[in-house]
Coordinates of C-alpha atoms and ligand atoms in Angstrom, one line a residue:
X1 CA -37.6 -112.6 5.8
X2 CA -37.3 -113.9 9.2
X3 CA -38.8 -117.0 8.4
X4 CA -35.4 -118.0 6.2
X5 CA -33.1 -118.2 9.2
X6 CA -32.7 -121.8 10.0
X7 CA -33.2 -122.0 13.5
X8 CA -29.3 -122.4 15.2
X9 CA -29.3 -125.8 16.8
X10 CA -28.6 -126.0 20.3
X11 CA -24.3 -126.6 21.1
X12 CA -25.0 -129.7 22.3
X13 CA -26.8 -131.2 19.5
X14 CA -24.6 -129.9 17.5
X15 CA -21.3 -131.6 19.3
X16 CA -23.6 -135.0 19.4
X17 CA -23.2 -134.6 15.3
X18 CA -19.4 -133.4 15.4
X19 CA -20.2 -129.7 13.8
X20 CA -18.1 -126.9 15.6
X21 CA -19.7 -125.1 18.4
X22 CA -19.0 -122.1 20.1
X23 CA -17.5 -123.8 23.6
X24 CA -17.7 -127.2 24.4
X25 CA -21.5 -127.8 26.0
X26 CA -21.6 -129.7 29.0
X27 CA -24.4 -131.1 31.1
X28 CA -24.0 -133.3 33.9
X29 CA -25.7 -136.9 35.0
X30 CA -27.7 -136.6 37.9
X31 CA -27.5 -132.5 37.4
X32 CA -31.4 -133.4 39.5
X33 CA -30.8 -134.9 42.6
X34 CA -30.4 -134.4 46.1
X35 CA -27.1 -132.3 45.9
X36 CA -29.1 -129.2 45.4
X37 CA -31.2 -128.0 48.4
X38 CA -34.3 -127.0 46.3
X39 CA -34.4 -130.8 44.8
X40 CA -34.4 -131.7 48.8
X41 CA -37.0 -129.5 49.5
X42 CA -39.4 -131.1 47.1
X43 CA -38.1 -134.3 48.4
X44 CA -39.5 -133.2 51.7
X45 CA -42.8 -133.5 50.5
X46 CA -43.0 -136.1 47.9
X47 CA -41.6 -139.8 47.5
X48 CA -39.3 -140.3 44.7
X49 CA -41.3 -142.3 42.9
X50 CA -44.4 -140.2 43.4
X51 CA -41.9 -136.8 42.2
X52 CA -41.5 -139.4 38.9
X53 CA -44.8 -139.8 38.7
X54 CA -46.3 -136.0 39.0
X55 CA -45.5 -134.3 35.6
X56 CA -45.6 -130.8 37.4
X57 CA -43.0 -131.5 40.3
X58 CA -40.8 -133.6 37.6
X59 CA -41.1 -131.1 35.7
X60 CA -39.6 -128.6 37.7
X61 CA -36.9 -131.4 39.0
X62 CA -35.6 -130.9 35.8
X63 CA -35.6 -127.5 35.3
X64 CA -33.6 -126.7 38.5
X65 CA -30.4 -127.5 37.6
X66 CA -30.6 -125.7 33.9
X67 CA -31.6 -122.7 35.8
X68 CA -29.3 -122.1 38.7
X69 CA -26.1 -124.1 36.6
X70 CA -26.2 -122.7 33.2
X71 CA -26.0 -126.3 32.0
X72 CA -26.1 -126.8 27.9
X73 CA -29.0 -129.4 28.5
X74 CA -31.9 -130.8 30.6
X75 CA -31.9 -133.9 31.7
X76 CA -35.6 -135.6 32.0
X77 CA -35.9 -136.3 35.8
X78 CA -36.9 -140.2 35.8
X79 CA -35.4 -143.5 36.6
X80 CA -34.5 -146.0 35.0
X81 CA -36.6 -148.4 36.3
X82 CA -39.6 -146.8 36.0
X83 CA -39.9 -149.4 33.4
X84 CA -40.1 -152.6 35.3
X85 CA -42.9 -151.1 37.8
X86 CA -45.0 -152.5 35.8
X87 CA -44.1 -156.0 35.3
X88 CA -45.4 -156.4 38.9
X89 CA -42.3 -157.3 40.4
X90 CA -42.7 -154.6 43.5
X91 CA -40.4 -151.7 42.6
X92 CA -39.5 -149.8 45.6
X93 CA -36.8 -146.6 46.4
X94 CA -36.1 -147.4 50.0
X95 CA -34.6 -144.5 52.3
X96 CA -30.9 -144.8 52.0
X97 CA -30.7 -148.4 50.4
X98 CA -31.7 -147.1 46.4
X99 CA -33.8 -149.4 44.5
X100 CA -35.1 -152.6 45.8
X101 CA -37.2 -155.2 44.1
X102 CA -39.4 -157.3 46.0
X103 CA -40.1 -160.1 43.2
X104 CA -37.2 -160.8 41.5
X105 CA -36.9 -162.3 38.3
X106 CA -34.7 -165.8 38.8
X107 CA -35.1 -168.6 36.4
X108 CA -36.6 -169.7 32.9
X109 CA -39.7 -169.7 35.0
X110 CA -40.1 -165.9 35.9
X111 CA -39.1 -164.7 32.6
X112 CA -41.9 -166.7 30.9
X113 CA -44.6 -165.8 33.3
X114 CA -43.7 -162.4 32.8
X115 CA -46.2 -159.6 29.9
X116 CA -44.7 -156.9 27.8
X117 CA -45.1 -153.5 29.3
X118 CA -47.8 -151.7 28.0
X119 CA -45.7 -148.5 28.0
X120 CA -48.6 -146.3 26.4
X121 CA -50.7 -146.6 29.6
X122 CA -48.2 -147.5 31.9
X123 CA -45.7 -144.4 31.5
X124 CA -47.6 -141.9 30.1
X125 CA -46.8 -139.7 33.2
X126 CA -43.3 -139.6 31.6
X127 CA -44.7 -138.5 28.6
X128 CA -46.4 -135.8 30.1
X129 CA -43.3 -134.2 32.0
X130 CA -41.4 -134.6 28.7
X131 CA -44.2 -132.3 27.3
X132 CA -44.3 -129.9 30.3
X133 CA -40.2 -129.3 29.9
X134 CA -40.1 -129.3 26.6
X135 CA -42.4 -126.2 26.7
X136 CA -40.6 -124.1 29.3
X137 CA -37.1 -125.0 28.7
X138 CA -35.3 -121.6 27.2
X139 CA -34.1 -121.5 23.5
X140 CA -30.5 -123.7 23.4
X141 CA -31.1 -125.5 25.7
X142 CA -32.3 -129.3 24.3
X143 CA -34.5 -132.1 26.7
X144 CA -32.6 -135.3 27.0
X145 CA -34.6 -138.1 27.3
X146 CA -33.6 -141.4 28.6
X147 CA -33.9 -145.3 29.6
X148 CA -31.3 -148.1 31.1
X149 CA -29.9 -150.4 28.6
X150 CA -31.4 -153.7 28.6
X151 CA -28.5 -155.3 30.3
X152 CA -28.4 -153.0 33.0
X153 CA -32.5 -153.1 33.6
X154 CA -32.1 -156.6 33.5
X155 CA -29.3 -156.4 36.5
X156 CA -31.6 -155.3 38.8
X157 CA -34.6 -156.9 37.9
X158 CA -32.7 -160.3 38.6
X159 CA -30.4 -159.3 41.5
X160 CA -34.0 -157.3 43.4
X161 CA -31.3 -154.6 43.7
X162 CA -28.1 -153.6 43.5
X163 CA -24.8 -155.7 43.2
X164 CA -21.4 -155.9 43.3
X165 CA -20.5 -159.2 41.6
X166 CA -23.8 -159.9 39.4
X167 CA -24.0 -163.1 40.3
X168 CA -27.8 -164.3 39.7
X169 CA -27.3 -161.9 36.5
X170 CA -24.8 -163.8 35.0
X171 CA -25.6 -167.0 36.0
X172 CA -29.1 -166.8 34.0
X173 CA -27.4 -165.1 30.9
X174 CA -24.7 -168.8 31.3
X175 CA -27.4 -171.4 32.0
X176 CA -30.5 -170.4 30.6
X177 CA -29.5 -168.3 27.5
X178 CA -32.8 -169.0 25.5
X179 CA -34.7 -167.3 28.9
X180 CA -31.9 -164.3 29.2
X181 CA -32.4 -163.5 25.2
X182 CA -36.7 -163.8 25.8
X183 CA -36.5 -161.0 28.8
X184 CA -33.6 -158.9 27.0
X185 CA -35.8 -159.0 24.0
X186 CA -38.7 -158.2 25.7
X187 CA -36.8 -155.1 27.5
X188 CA -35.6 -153.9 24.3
X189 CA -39.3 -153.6 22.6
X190 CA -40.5 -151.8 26.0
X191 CA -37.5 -149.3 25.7
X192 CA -38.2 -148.6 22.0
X193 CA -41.6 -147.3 22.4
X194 CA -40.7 -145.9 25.6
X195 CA -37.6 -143.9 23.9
X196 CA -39.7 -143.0 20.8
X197 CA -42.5 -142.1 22.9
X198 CA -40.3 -138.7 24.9
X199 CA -39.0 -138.3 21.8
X200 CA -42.6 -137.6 20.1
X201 CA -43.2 -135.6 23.3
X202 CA -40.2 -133.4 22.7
X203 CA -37.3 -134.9 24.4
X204 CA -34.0 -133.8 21.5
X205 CA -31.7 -136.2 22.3
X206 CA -31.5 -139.1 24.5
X207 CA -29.2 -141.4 26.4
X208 CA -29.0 -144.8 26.9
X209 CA -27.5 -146.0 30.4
X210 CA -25.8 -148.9 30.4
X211 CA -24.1 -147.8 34.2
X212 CA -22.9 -151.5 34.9
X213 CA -22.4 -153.4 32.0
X214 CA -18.5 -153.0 33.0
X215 CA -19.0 -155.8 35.1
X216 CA -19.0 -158.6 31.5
X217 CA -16.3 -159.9 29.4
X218 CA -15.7 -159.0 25.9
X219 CA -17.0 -162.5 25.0
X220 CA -20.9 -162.1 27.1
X221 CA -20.7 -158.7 26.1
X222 CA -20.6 -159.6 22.3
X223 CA -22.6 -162.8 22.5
X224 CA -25.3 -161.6 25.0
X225 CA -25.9 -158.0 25.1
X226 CA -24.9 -155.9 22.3
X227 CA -27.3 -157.5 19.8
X228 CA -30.3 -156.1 22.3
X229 CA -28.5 -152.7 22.8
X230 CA -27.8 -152.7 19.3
X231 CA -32.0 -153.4 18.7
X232 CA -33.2 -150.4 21.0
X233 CA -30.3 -148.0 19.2
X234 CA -31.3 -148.7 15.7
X235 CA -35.7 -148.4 16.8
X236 CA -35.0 -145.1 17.5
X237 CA -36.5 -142.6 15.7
X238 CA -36.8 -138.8 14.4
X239 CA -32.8 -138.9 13.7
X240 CA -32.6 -137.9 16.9
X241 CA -28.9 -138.4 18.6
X242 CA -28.2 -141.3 21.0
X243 CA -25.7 -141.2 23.6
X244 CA -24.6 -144.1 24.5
X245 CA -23.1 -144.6 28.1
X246 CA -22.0 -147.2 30.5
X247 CA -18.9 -146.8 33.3
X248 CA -15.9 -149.9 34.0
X249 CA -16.1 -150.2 29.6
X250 CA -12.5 -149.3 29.0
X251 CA -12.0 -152.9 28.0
X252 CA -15.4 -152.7 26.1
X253 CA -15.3 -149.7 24.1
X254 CA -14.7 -151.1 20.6
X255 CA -17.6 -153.2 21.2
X256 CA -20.0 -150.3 22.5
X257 CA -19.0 -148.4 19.7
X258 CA -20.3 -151.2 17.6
X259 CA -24.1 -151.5 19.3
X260 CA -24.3 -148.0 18.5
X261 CA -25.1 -144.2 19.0
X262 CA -24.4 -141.1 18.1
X263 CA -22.4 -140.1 21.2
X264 CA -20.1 -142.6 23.9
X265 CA -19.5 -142.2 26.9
X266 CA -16.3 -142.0 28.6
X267 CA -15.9 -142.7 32.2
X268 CA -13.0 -141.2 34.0
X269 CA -11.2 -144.7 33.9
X270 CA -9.5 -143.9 30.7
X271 CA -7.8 -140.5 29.3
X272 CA -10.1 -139.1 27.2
X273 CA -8.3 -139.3 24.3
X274 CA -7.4 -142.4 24.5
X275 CA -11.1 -143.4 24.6
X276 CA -11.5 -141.7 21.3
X277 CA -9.3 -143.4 19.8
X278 CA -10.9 -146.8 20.9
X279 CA -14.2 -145.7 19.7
X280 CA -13.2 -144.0 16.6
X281 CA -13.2 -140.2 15.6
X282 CA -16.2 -140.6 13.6
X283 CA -18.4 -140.8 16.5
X284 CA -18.7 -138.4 19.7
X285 CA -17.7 -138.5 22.9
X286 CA -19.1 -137.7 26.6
X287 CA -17.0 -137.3 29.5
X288 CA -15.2 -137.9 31.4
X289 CA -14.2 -136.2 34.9
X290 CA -14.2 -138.4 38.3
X291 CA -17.5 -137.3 40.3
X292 CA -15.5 -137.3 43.2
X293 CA -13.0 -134.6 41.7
X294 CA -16.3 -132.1 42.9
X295 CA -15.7 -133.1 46.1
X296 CA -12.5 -130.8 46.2
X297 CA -12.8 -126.9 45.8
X298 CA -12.6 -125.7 42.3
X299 CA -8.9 -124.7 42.2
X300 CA -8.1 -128.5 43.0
X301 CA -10.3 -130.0 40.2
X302 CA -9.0 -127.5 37.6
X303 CA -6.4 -129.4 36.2
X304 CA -8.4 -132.2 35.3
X305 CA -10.8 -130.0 33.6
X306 CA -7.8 -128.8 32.2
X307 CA -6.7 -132.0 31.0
X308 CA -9.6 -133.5 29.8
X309 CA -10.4 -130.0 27.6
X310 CA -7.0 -130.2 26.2
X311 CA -7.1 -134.1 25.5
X312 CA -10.3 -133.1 23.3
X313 CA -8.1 -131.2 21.3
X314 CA -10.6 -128.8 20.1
X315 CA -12.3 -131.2 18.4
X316 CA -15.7 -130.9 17.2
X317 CA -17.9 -133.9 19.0
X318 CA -17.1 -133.5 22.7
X319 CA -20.1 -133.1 25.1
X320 CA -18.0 -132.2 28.7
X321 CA -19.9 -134.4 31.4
X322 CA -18.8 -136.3 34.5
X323 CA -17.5 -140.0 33.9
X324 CA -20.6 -141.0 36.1
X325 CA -23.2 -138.9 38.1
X326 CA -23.3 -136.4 40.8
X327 CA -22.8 -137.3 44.2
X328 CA -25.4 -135.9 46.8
X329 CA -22.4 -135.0 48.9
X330 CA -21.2 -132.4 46.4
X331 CA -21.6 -129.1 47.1
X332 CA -23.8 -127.4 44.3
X333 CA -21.0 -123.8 44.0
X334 CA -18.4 -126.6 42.6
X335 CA -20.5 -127.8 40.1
X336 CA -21.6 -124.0 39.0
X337 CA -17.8 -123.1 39.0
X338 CA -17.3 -126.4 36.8
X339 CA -19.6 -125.7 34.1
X340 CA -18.3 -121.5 34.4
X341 CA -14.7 -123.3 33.7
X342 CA -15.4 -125.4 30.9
X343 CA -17.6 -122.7 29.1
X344 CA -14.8 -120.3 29.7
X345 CA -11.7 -122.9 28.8
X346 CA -13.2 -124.3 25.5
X347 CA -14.6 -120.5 24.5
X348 CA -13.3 -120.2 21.0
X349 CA -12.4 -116.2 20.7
Ligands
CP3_1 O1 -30.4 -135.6 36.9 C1 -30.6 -136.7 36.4 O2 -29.7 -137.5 36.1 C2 -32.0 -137.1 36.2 C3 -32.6 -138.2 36.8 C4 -32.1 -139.6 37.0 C5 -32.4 -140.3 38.2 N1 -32.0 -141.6 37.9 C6 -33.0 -139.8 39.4 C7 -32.7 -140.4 40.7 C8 -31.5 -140.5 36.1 C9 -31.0 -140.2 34.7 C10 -31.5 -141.7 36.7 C11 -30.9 -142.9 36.0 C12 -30.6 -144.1 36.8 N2 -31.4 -144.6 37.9 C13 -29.5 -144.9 36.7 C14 -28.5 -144.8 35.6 C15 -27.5 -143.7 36.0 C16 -26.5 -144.1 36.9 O3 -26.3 -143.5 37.9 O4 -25.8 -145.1 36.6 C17 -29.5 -146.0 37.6 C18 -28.5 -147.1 37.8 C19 -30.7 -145.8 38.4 C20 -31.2 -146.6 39.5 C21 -31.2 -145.9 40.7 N3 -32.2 -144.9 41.0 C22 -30.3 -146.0 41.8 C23 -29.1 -146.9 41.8 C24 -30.8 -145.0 42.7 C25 -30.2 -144.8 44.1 C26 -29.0 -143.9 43.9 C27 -28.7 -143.2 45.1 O5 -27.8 -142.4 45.0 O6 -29.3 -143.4 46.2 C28 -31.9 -144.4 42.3 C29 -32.7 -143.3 42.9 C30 -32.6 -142.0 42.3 N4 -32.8 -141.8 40.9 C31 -32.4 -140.7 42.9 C32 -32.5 -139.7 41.9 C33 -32.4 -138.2 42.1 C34 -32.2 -140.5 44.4 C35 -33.5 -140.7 45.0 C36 -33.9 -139.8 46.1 O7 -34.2 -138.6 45.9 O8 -34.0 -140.3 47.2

């Protein structure tokens, strides 16, 4: 009876839970953007944060890439810092300058005036595209949801935007360490429901972004982040897989191995194998090429793809991805001759 076959899962869920697949899946961050013309087109019409906000044009952000790539996954087209909007603190995408924040968050003072996000009614838009995707994605191919990492939301909350040296950031989490834990703490309980709630709506998988936590020590790292990233891993529910990814964490990587997920990201700052080894072989991996690599026609990137396939070793648990995400200036036959290459180097025959 047909209703005996298990359903196959997709390649990439499988390689999030290290079983074989038959090529190595790859997707890649920011596989939505303004690198491919019909994304621009769109953006001709809408805002960004009105695109984020209108489940139908989001929607079909996010199916773009899966459709004219041959990606192994969507990627939910959001922000991370859809999140904060609603704290008040004036969230705004500014032509050319990315995300600004008019009010930022500075002392003790803020942070206690601040209310938990009522994510329900606040981000229910999100919801809604997760629903719409889910529905009209093909058979294969999972929905990865997503949020930043508490330390990462937190960065640009108290910087207003972003930064090279974190210095307001770090100079809260030194001298007022009882205010840093209240607005990490109340971050993490925002990003639970919000995680849970795409994953009720259908997202498969999701990923944590953590894109500057490179910029801490071991010691702050430990002490005052990986508890709350550790908090947001473990509320996640529906067994669903959680890749865990930051860049600059070569130094880090035993440490974000120990806050969690299913699946860590590699940057390109490291030899892929190498950054297995720091995390440990009982855990995935994502990564790891250079996003500028794209720049260069396809038979100059090839040996890095190369390279990084072969450092995988024909492993089971490698999700091929960039070390960080695409860069508008990329041109979009590169990335289509990328993910041909890696379907066609890892194809097990
Ligand atoms: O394809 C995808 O990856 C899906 C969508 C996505 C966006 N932002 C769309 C976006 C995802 C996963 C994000 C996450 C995000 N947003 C991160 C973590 C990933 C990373 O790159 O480290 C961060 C740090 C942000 C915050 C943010 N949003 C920045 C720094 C910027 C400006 C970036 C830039 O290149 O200008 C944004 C804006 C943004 N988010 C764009 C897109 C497509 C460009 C906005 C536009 O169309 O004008």
């Amino acid at each position: 009876m047909l209703s005996d076959v298990p359903p196959v899962e997709p390649p990439l869920l499988r390689a999030a839970r290290r079983q074989p697949t038959p090529f190595t899946p790859v997707w890649l961050m920011r596989q939505a953007g303004r690198y491919l013309p019909e994304y621009r087109a769109l953006r001709a019409r809408h805002a960004f944060l009105d695109l984020c906000k209108t489940p139908a044009a989001a929607a079909e952000v996010t199916l773009q890439p899966v459709e004219r790539l041959g990606v192994d996954a969507a990627i939910l087209f959001a922000d991370i810092l859809l999140i904060v909007e609603p704290l008040g603190v004036g969230l705004e995408f500014a032509k050319g300058e990315g995300p600004m924040i008019h009010r930022p968050i500075r002392d003790a003072g803020d942070v206690a005036r601040l209310a938990p996000v009522e994510v329900e009614s606040a981000l229910g838009f999100v919801f809604e595209t997760v629903r719409l995707v889910a529905r009209a994605l093909p058979a294969g191919v999972p929905l990865i949801g997503f949020a930043g990492a508490p330390f990462t939301v937190a960065s640009y909350l108290i910087e207003g935007g972003p930064s090279r040296d974190f210095i307001a950031t770090k100079r809260l989490m030194h001298e007022a360490p009882e205010a840093w834990d209240r607005l990490m703490e109340l971050l993490v309980r925002a990003t639970a429901v919000y995680l849970n709630g795409q994953i009720e709506a259908g997202a498969q998988a999701v990923q944590l972004f953590d894109s500057w936590v490179g910029a801490l020590s071991p010691d702050d790292y430990r002490a005052r982040v990986l508890p709350h990233t550790r908090a947001v891993i473990e509320a996640v529910r529906g067994g669903v897989p959680v890749i865990h990814f930051g860049t600059g964490t070569a130094g880090l990587l035993p440490l974000v191995r120990e806050a969690g997920g299913d699946v860590i990201g590699l940057d390109w700052r490291i030899d892929l194998d190498a950054g297995w080894r720091a995390v440990g072989d009982d855990v995935a991996v994502q990564g790891n090429l250079d996003p500028v690599a794209l720049l260069s026609p396809p038979a100059r990137f090839e040996p890095a793809v190369r390279d990084i396939v072969r450092r995988a070793g024909g492993r089971p648990g490698h999700i091929f991805n960039l070390g960080h995400g695409i860069l508008q200036q990329t041109p979009v036959e590169h990335v289509k001759a990328l993910v041909d290459m890696v379907h066609e180097l890892s194809a097990r025959r």
